[in-house]
Amino acid sequence: MPVFTGVILAGGQGSRMGGRDKGLVQLHNQPLYQHVLQRLQPQVDSVLISANRHLDQYQLSGCKVITDTLPDWPGPLAGMLSGLRHSQSEWVVFCACDTPYIPQDFVLRLWQQRAEAPAVWVRSAMRDHPVLALLNRALADELATYLARGERRLMQFLRASGGHAVLFEEDERVFRNINTADDLAQEQEE
């Protein structure tokens, strides 16, 4: 097994959450990103948190906090580029801060099923989850060029770089995103 760096993507604007920093929204008395960290940390050798505000609060986790190098909130690919640039390992695993139930073996399964691909991502029975991905650090320059052209489509980049999806047949709930206040309220009740 290679060394893996995990990156929690928490740098978005939270527009569907009313502008709140999604990673810091409380779910069962704990910030949302902490749920992700607890599941991701045992699967990787180190964890970075990609955030663009409230950096001091994320630093309380003990993880290194990184920011986007591109202005104007260009989306998850900007956080992925920062993660690739800051990683000390060849392989980098990404996970959105709003996906608290990721499988406890998702990194291993992505690795085992990647074949020779430089990028793989999770596909559940219902849809693709491109922010749950494993990328080779060598994709950083290609990604920087893609973003410099004004491109923002994550799936297009992953496919163009030679990546493919890995099917996960778990209950769809493990890939649930908490995007809105209604999603959060529903999770609090369950």
PDB file of N, CA and C in Angstrom, residues 104-180:
ATOM      1  N   GLN A 104     -15.783   3.077   5.739  1.00  0.00           N
ATOM      2  CA  GLN A 104     -14.514   3.034   6.464  1.00  0.00           C
ATOM      3  C   GLN A 104     -13.416   2.309   5.695  1.00  0.00           C
ATOM      4  N   ASP A 105     -13.749   1.851   4.494  1.00  0.00           N
ATOM      5  CA  ASP A 105     -12.728   1.233   3.634  1.00  0.00           C
ATOM      6  C   ASP A 105     -12.733   1.858   2.241  1.00  0.00           C
ATOM      7  N   PHE A 106     -13.260   3.067   2.115  1.00  0.00           N
ATOM      8  CA  PHE A 106     -13.414   3.623   0.778  1.00  0.00           C
ATOM      9  C   PHE A 106     -12.077   3.921   0.106  1.00  0.00           C
ATOM     10  N   VAL A 107     -11.062   4.293   0.857  1.00  0.00           N
ATOM     11  CA  VAL A 107      -9.747   4.561   0.265  1.00  0.00           C
ATOM     12  C   VAL A 107      -9.158   3.260  -0.288  1.00  0.00           C
ATOM     13  N   LEU A 108      -9.191   2.212   0.493  1.00  0.00           N
ATOM     14  CA  LEU A 108      -8.666   0.919   0.062  1.00  0.00           C
ATOM     15  C   LEU A 108      -9.370   0.432  -1.201  1.00  0.00           C
ATOM     16  N   ARG A 109     -10.681   0.562  -1.241  1.00  0.00           N
ATOM     17  CA  ARG A 109     -11.438   0.086  -2.397  1.00  0.00           C
ATOM     18  C   ARG A 109     -11.150   0.908  -3.652  1.00  0.00           C
ATOM     19  N   LEU A 110     -11.011   2.223  -3.491  1.00  0.00           N
ATOM     20  CA  LEU A 110     -10.626   3.037  -4.645  1.00  0.00           C
ATOM     21  C   LEU A 110      -9.248   2.603  -5.148  1.00  0.00           C
ATOM     22  N   TRP A 111      -8.318   2.408  -4.223  1.00  0.00           N
ATOM     23  CA  TRP A 111      -6.966   2.005  -4.598  1.00  0.00           C
ATOM     24  C   TRP A 111      -6.969   0.654  -5.328  1.00  0.00           C
ATOM     25  N   GLN A 112      -7.679  -0.312  -4.775  1.00  0.00           N
ATOM     26  CA  GLN A 112      -7.685  -1.658  -5.337  1.00  0.00           C
ATOM     27  C   GLN A 112      -8.333  -1.724  -6.720  1.00  0.00           C
ATOM     28  N   GLN A 113      -9.229  -0.807  -7.004  1.00  0.00           N
ATOM     29  CA  GLN A 113      -9.957  -0.874  -8.268  1.00  0.00           C
ATOM     30  C   GLN A 113      -9.545   0.215  -9.264  1.00  0.00           C
ATOM     31  N   ARG A 114      -8.466   0.901  -9.000  1.00  0.00           N
ATOM     32  CA  ARG A 114      -8.065   1.980  -9.897  1.00  0.00           C
ATOM     33  C   ARG A 114      -7.353   1.469 -11.142  1.00  0.00           C
ATOM     34  N   ALA A 115      -6.858   0.221 -11.141  1.00  0.00           N
ATOM     35  CA  ALA A 115      -6.041  -0.315 -12.239  1.00  0.00           C
ATOM     36  C   ALA A 115      -4.843   0.609 -12.393  1.00  0.00           C
ATOM     37  N   GLU A 116      -4.637   1.182 -13.572  1.00  0.00           N
ATOM     38  CA  GLU A 116      -3.509   2.097 -13.777  1.00  0.00           C
ATOM     39  C   GLU A 116      -3.965   3.548 -13.873  1.00  0.00           C
ATOM     40  N   ALA A 117      -5.229   3.813 -13.557  1.00  0.00           N
ATOM     41  CA  ALA A 117      -5.784   5.158 -13.711  1.00  0.00           C
ATOM     42  C   ALA A 117      -5.146   6.151 -12.734  1.00  0.00           C
ATOM     43  N   PRO A 118      -4.933   7.382 -13.175  1.00  0.00           N
ATOM     44  CA  PRO A 118      -4.399   8.407 -12.282  1.00  0.00           C
ATOM     45  C   PRO A 118      -5.470   9.041 -11.410  1.00  0.00           C
ATOM     46  N   ALA A 119      -6.733   8.692 -11.673  1.00  0.00           N
ATOM     47  CA  ALA A 119      -7.842   9.244 -10.892  1.00  0.00           C
ATOM     48  C   ALA A 119      -8.999   8.256 -10.894  1.00  0.00           C
ATOM     49  N   VAL A 120      -9.612   8.071  -9.734  1.00  0.00           N
ATOM     50  CA  VAL A 120     -10.836   7.273  -9.611  1.00  0.00           C
ATOM     51  C   VAL A 120     -11.748   7.977  -8.619  1.00  0.00           C
ATOM     52  N   TRP A 121     -13.040   7.719  -8.769  1.00  0.00           N
ATOM     53  CA  TRP A 121     -14.014   8.328  -7.875  1.00  0.00           C
ATOM     54  C   TRP A 121     -15.125   7.327  -7.599  1.00  0.00           C
ATOM     55  N   VAL A 122     -15.915   7.647  -6.576  1.00  0.00           N
ATOM     56  CA  VAL A 122     -17.010   6.783  -6.138  1.00  0.00           C
ATOM     57  C   VAL A 122     -18.221   6.957  -7.045  1.00  0.00           C
ATOM     58  N   ARG A 123     -18.805   5.815  -7.422  1.00  0.00           N
ATOM     59  CA  ARG A 123     -20.123   5.807  -8.064  1.00  0.00           C
ATOM     60  C   ARG A 123     -21.003   4.890  -7.220  1.00  0.00           C
ATOM     61  N   SER A 124     -22.099   5.441  -6.735  1.00  0.00           N
ATOM     62  CA  SER A 124     -23.068   4.614  -6.016  1.00  0.00           C
ATOM     63  C   SER A 124     -24.103   4.124  -7.016  1.00  0.00           C
ATOM     64  N   ALA A 125     -25.059   3.365  -6.548  1.00  0.00           N
ATOM     65  CA  ALA A 125     -26.084   2.835  -7.446  1.00  0.00           C
ATOM     66  C   ALA A 125     -26.844   3.949  -8.154  1.00  0.00           C
ATOM     67  N   MET A 126     -26.970   5.101  -7.506  1.00  0.00           N
ATOM     68  CA  MET A 126     -27.788   6.172  -8.074  1.00  0.00           C
ATOM     69  C   MET A 126     -27.008   7.230  -8.854  1.00  0.00           C
ATOM     70  N   ARG A 127     -25.720   7.480  -8.479  1.00  0.00           N
ATOM     71  CA  ARG A 127     -25.013   8.565  -9.165  1.00  0.00           C
ATOM     72  C   ARG A 127     -23.523   8.555  -8.863  1.00  0.00           C
ATOM     73  N   ASP A 128     -22.798   9.393  -9.597  1.00  0.00           N
ATOM     74  CA  ASP A 128     -21.368   9.596  -9.350  1.00  0.00           C
ATOM     75  C   ASP A 128     -21.177  10.566  -8.190  1.00  0.00           C
ATOM     76  N   HIS A 129     -20.082  10.383  -7.478  1.00  0.00           N
ATOM     77  CA  HIS A 129     -19.698  11.266  -6.360  1.00  0.00           C
ATOM     78  C   HIS A 129     -18.249  11.689  -6.597  1.00  0.00           C
ATOM     79  N   PRO A 130     -18.019  12.623  -7.520  1.00  0.00           N
ATOM     80  CA  PRO A 130     -16.650  12.940  -7.922  1.00  0.00           C
ATOM     81  C   PRO A 130     -15.797  13.627  -6.865  1.00  0.00           C
ATOM     82  N   VAL A 131     -16.402  14.172  -5.806  1.00  0.00           N
ATOM     83  CA  VAL A 131     -15.561  14.749  -4.751  1.00  0.00           C
ATOM     84  C   VAL A 131     -15.079  13.686  -3.766  1.00  0.00           C
ATOM     85  N   LEU A 132     -15.547  12.458  -3.936  1.00  0.00           N
ATOM     86  CA  LEU A 132     -15.007  11.324  -3.185  1.00  0.00           C
ATOM     87  C   LEU A 132     -14.068  10.611  -4.155  1.00  0.00           C
ATOM     88  N   ALA A 133     -12.820  11.039  -4.172  1.00  0.00           N
ATOM     89  CA  ALA A 133     -11.914  10.638  -5.251  1.00  0.00           C
ATOM     90  C   ALA A 133     -10.499  10.402  -4.754  1.00  0.00           C
ATOM     91  N   LEU A 134      -9.776   9.623  -5.540  1.00  0.00           N
ATOM     92  CA  LEU A 134      -8.352   9.358  -5.336  1.00  0.00           C
ATOM     93  C   LEU A 134      -7.634   9.847  -6.590  1.00  0.00           C
ATOM     94  N   LEU A 135      -6.677  10.768  -6.404  1.00  0.00           N
ATOM     95  CA  LEU A 135      -5.943  11.332  -7.534  1.00  0.00           C
ATOM     96  C   LEU A 135      -4.445  11.220  -7.307  1.00  0.00           C
ATOM     97  N   ASN A 136      -3.735  11.055  -8.399  1.00  0.00           N
ATOM     98  CA  ASN A 136      -2.282  11.076  -8.341  1.00  0.00           C
ATOM     99  C   ASN A 136      -1.825  12.527  -8.348  1.00  0.00           C
ATOM    100  N   ARG A 137      -0.855  12.818  -7.517  1.00  0.00           N
ATOM    101  CA  ARG A 137      -0.328  14.178  -7.393  1.00  0.00           C
ATOM    102  C   ARG A 137       0.197  14.725  -8.723  1.00  0.00           C
ATOM    103  N   ALA A 138       0.599  13.843  -9.631  1.00  0.00           N
ATOM    104  CA  ALA A 138       1.110  14.268 -10.940  1.00  0.00           C
ATOM    105  C   ALA A 138       0.062  15.001 -11.770  1.00  0.00           C
ATOM    106  N   LEU A 139      -1.206  14.940 -11.394  1.00  0.00           N
ATOM    107  CA  LEU A 139      -2.263  15.643 -12.122  1.00  0.00           C
ATOM    108  C   LEU A 139      -2.320  17.131 -11.797  1.00  0.00           C
ATOM    109  N   ALA A 140      -1.525  17.604 -10.871  1.00  0.00           N
ATOM    110  CA  ALA A 140      -1.614  19.000 -10.422  1.00  0.00           C
ATOM    111  C   ALA A 140      -1.424  19.999 -11.558  1.00  0.00           C
ATOM    112  N   ASP A 141      -0.410  19.824 -12.382  1.00  0.00           N
ATOM    113  CA  ASP A 141      -0.171  20.794 -13.461  1.00  0.00           C
ATOM    114  C   ASP A 141      -1.299  20.778 -14.483  1.00  0.00           C
ATOM    115  N   GLU A 142      -1.767  19.586 -14.823  1.00  0.00           N
ATOM    116  CA  GLU A 142      -2.893  19.461 -15.756  1.00  0.00           C
ATOM    117  C   GLU A 142      -4.137  20.148 -15.190  1.00  0.00           C
ATOM    118  N   LEU A 143      -4.380  19.980 -13.895  1.00  0.00           N
ATOM    119  CA  LEU A 143      -5.522  20.611 -13.247  1.00  0.00           C
ATOM    120  C   LEU A 143      -5.360  22.132 -13.220  1.00  0.00           C
ATOM    121  N   ALA A 144      -4.157  22.621 -12.944  1.00  0.00           N
ATOM    122  CA  ALA A 144      -3.917  24.065 -12.930  1.00  0.00           C
ATOM    123  C   ALA A 144      -4.202  24.672 -14.303  1.00  0.00           C
ATOM    124  N   THR A 145      -3.785  23.989 -15.353  1.00  0.00           N
ATOM    125  CA  THR A 145      -4.036  24.459 -16.719  1.00  0.00           C
ATOM    126  C   THR A 145      -5.533  24.470 -17.018  1.00  0.00           C
ATOM    127  N   TYR A 146      -6.215  23.422 -16.618  1.00  0.00           N
ATOM    128  CA  TYR A 146      -7.662  23.301 -16.813  1.00  0.00           C
ATOM    129  C   TYR A 146      -8.394  24.462 -16.131  1.00  0.00           C
ATOM    130  N   LEU A 147      -8.024  24.747 -14.879  1.00  0.00           N
ATOM    131  CA  LEU A 147      -8.653  25.842 -14.139  1.00  0.00           C
ATOM    132  C   LEU A 147      -8.303  27.201 -14.744  1.00  0.00           C
ATOM    133  N   ALA A 148      -7.076  27.360 -15.225  1.00  0.00           N
ATOM    134  CA  ALA A 148      -6.650  28.629 -15.830  1.00  0.00           C
ATOM    135  C   ALA A 148      -7.457  28.941 -17.090  1.00  0.00           C
ATOM    136  N   ARG A 149      -7.973  27.906 -17.749  1.00  0.00           N
ATOM    137  CA  ARG A 149      -8.829  28.097 -18.925  1.00  0.00           C
ATOM    138  C   ARG A 149     -10.257  28.484 -18.529  1.00  0.00           C
ATOM    139  N   GLY A 150     -10.522  28.540 -17.246  1.00  0.00           N
ATOM    140  CA  GLY A 150     -11.864  28.886 -16.778  1.00  0.00           C
ATOM    141  C   GLY A 150     -12.784  27.693 -16.611  1.00  0.00           C
ATOM    142  N   GLU A 151     -12.257  26.500 -16.784  1.00  0.00           N
ATOM    143  CA  GLU A 151     -13.066  25.289 -16.630  1.00  0.00           C
ATOM    144  C   GLU A 151     -13.311  25.005 -15.151  1.00  0.00           C
ATOM    145  N   ARG A 152     -14.493  24.488 -14.846  1.00  0.00           N
ATOM    146  CA  ARG A 152     -14.842  24.169 -13.458  1.00  0.00           C
ATOM    147  C   ARG A 152     -15.515  22.813 -13.307  1.00  0.00           C
ATOM    148  N   ARG A 153     -15.719  22.087 -14.397  1.00  0.00           N
ATOM    149  CA  ARG A 153     -16.487  20.829 -14.347  1.00  0.00           C
ATOM    150  C   ARG A 153     -15.598  19.681 -13.880  1.00  0.00           C
ATOM    151  N   LEU A 154     -15.869  19.239 -12.668  1.00  0.00           N
ATOM    152  CA  LEU A 154     -15.062  18.217 -12.010  1.00  0.00           C
ATOM    153  C   LEU A 154     -15.084  16.890 -12.766  1.00  0.00           C
ATOM    154  N   MET A 155     -16.274  16.392 -13.116  1.00  0.00           N
ATOM    155  CA  MET A 155     -16.356  15.096 -13.812  1.00  0.00           C
ATOM    156  C   MET A 155     -15.624  15.142 -15.153  1.00  0.00           C
ATOM    157  N   GLN A 156     -15.737  16.254 -15.850  1.00  0.00           N
ATOM    158  CA  GLN A 156     -15.057  16.368 -17.138  1.00  0.00           C
ATOM    159  C   GLN A 156     -13.543  16.261 -16.946  1.00  0.00           C
ATOM    160  N   PHE A 157     -13.017  16.925 -15.915  1.00  0.00           N
ATOM    161  CA  PHE A 157     -11.581  16.848 -15.673  1.00  0.00           C
ATOM    162  C   PHE A 157     -11.161  15.422 -15.335  1.00  0.00           C
ATOM    163  N   LEU A 158     -11.894  14.772 -14.448  1.00  0.00           N
ATOM    164  CA  LEU A 158     -11.524  13.419 -14.030  1.00  0.00           C
ATOM    165  C   LEU A 158     -11.521  12.452 -15.213  1.00  0.00           C
ATOM    166  N   ARG A 159     -12.525  12.548 -16.052  1.00  0.00           N
ATOM    167  CA  ARG A 159     -12.589  11.671 -17.222  1.00  0.00           C
ATOM    168  C   ARG A 159     -11.477  11.988 -18.219  1.00  0.00           C
ATOM    169  N   ALA A 160     -11.247  13.298 -18.474  1.00  0.00           N
ATOM    170  CA  ALA A 160     -10.225  13.709 -19.443  1.00  0.00           C
ATOM    171  C   ALA A 160      -8.827  13.309 -18.990  1.00  0.00           C
ATOM    172  N   SER A 161      -8.639  13.172 -17.685  1.00  0.00           N
ATOM    173  CA  SER A 161      -7.317  12.796 -17.169  1.00  0.00           C
ATOM    174  C   SER A 161      -7.104  11.287 -17.164  1.00  0.00           C
ATOM    175  N   GLY A 162      -8.073  10.537 -17.673  1.00  0.00           N
ATOM    176  CA  GLY A 162      -7.933   9.083 -17.747  1.00  0.00           C
ATOM    177  C   GLY A 162      -8.532   8.358 -16.569  1.00  0.00           C
ATOM    178  N   GLY A 163      -9.371   9.042 -15.803  1.00  0.00           N
ATOM    179  CA  GLY A 163      -9.972   8.433 -14.627  1.00  0.00           C
ATOM    180  C   GLY A 163     -11.220   7.636 -14.937  1.00  0.00           C
ATOM    181  N   HIS A 164     -11.668   6.869 -13.955  1.00  0.00           N
ATOM    182  CA  HIS A 164     -12.903   6.098 -14.085  1.00  0.00           C
ATOM    183  C   HIS A 164     -13.567   5.968 -12.718  1.00  0.00           C
ATOM    184  N   ALA A 165     -14.844   5.654 -12.740  1.00  0.00           N
ATOM    185  CA  ALA A 165     -15.619   5.473 -11.510  1.00  0.00           C
ATOM    186  C   ALA A 165     -15.396   4.078 -10.943  1.00  0.00           C
ATOM    187  N   VAL A 166     -15.562   3.970  -9.631  1.00  0.00           N
ATOM    188  CA  VAL A 166     -15.522   2.692  -8.928  1.00  0.00           C
ATOM    189  C   VAL A 166     -16.890   2.514  -8.269  1.00  0.00           C
ATOM    190  N   LEU A 167     -17.553   1.420  -8.590  1.00  0.00           N
ATOM    191  CA  LEU A 167     -18.894   1.184  -8.072  1.00  0.00           C
ATOM    192  C   LEU A 167     -18.849   0.734  -6.612  1.00  0.00           C
ATOM    193  N   PHE A 168     -19.625   1.432  -5.789  1.00  0.00           N
ATOM    194  CA  PHE A 168     -19.835   1.074  -4.387  1.00  0.00           C
ATOM    195  C   PHE A 168     -21.315   0.719  -4.259  1.00  0.00           C
ATOM    196  N   GLU A 169     -21.595  -0.479  -3.794  1.00  0.00           N
ATOM    197  CA  GLU A 169     -22.979  -0.943  -3.763  1.00  0.00           C
ATOM    198  C   GLU A 169     -23.628  -0.823  -2.388  1.00  0.00           C
ATOM    199  N   GLU A 170     -23.052   0.012  -1.518  1.00  0.00           N
ATOM    200  CA  GLU A 170     -23.644   0.241  -0.195  1.00  0.00           C
ATOM    201  C   GLU A 170     -25.006   0.912  -0.307  1.00  0.00           C
ATOM    202  N   ASP A 171     -25.672   0.981   0.820  1.00  0.00           N
ATOM    203  CA  ASP A 171     -26.875   1.778   0.956  1.00  0.00           C
ATOM    204  C   ASP A 171     -26.523   3.215   0.534  1.00  0.00           C
ATOM    205  N   GLU A 172     -27.369   3.808  -0.232  1.00  0.00           N
ATOM    206  CA  GLU A 172     -27.128   5.160  -0.753  1.00  0.00           C
ATOM    207  C   GLU A 172     -26.875   6.180   0.363  1.00  0.00           C
ATOM    208  N   ARG A 173     -27.371   5.901   1.549  1.00  0.00           N
ATOM    209  CA  ARG A 173     -27.250   6.837   2.668  1.00  0.00           C
ATOM    210  C   ARG A 173     -25.788   7.140   3.026  1.00  0.00           C
ATOM    211  N   VAL A 174     -24.874   6.193   2.818  1.00  0.00           N
ATOM    212  CA  VAL A 174     -23.482   6.446   3.209  1.00  0.00           C
ATOM    213  C   VAL A 174     -22.839   7.544   2.367  1.00  0.00           C
ATOM    214  N   PHE A 175     -23.451   7.878   1.242  1.00  0.00           N
ATOM    215  CA  PHE A 175     -22.915   8.941   0.386  1.00  0.00           C
ATOM    216  C   PHE A 175     -23.764  10.204   0.429  1.00  0.00           C
ATOM    217  N   ARG A 176     -24.675  10.268   1.375  1.00  0.00           N
ATOM    218  CA  ARG A 176     -25.566  11.419   1.490  1.00  0.00           C
ATOM    219  C   ARG A 176     -24.764  12.680   1.796  1.00  0.00           C
ATOM    220  N   ASN A 177     -25.090  13.733   1.051  1.00  0.00           N
ATOM    221  CA  ASN A 177     -24.508  15.054   1.309  1.00  0.00           C
ATOM    222  C   ASN A 177     -25.485  15.868   2.143  1.00  0.00           C
ATOM    223  N   ILE A 178     -24.956  16.631   3.057  1.00  0.00           N
ATOM    224  CA  ILE A 178     -25.788  17.548   3.834  1.00  0.00           C
ATOM    225  C   ILE A 178     -25.543  18.936   3.263  1.00  0.00           C
ATOM    226  N   ASN A 179     -26.371  19.298   2.285  1.00  0.00           N
ATOM    227  CA  ASN A 179     -26.181  20.540   1.544  1.00  0.00           C
ATOM    228  C   ASN A 179     -27.012  21.704   2.050  1.00  0.00           C
ATOM    229  N   THR A 180     -28.170  21.399   2.628  1.00  0.00           N
ATOM    230  CA  THR A 180     -29.112  22.455   2.999  1.00  0.00           C
ATOM    231  C   THR A 180     -29.501  22.332   4.470  1.00  0.00           C
TER     232      THR A 180
END
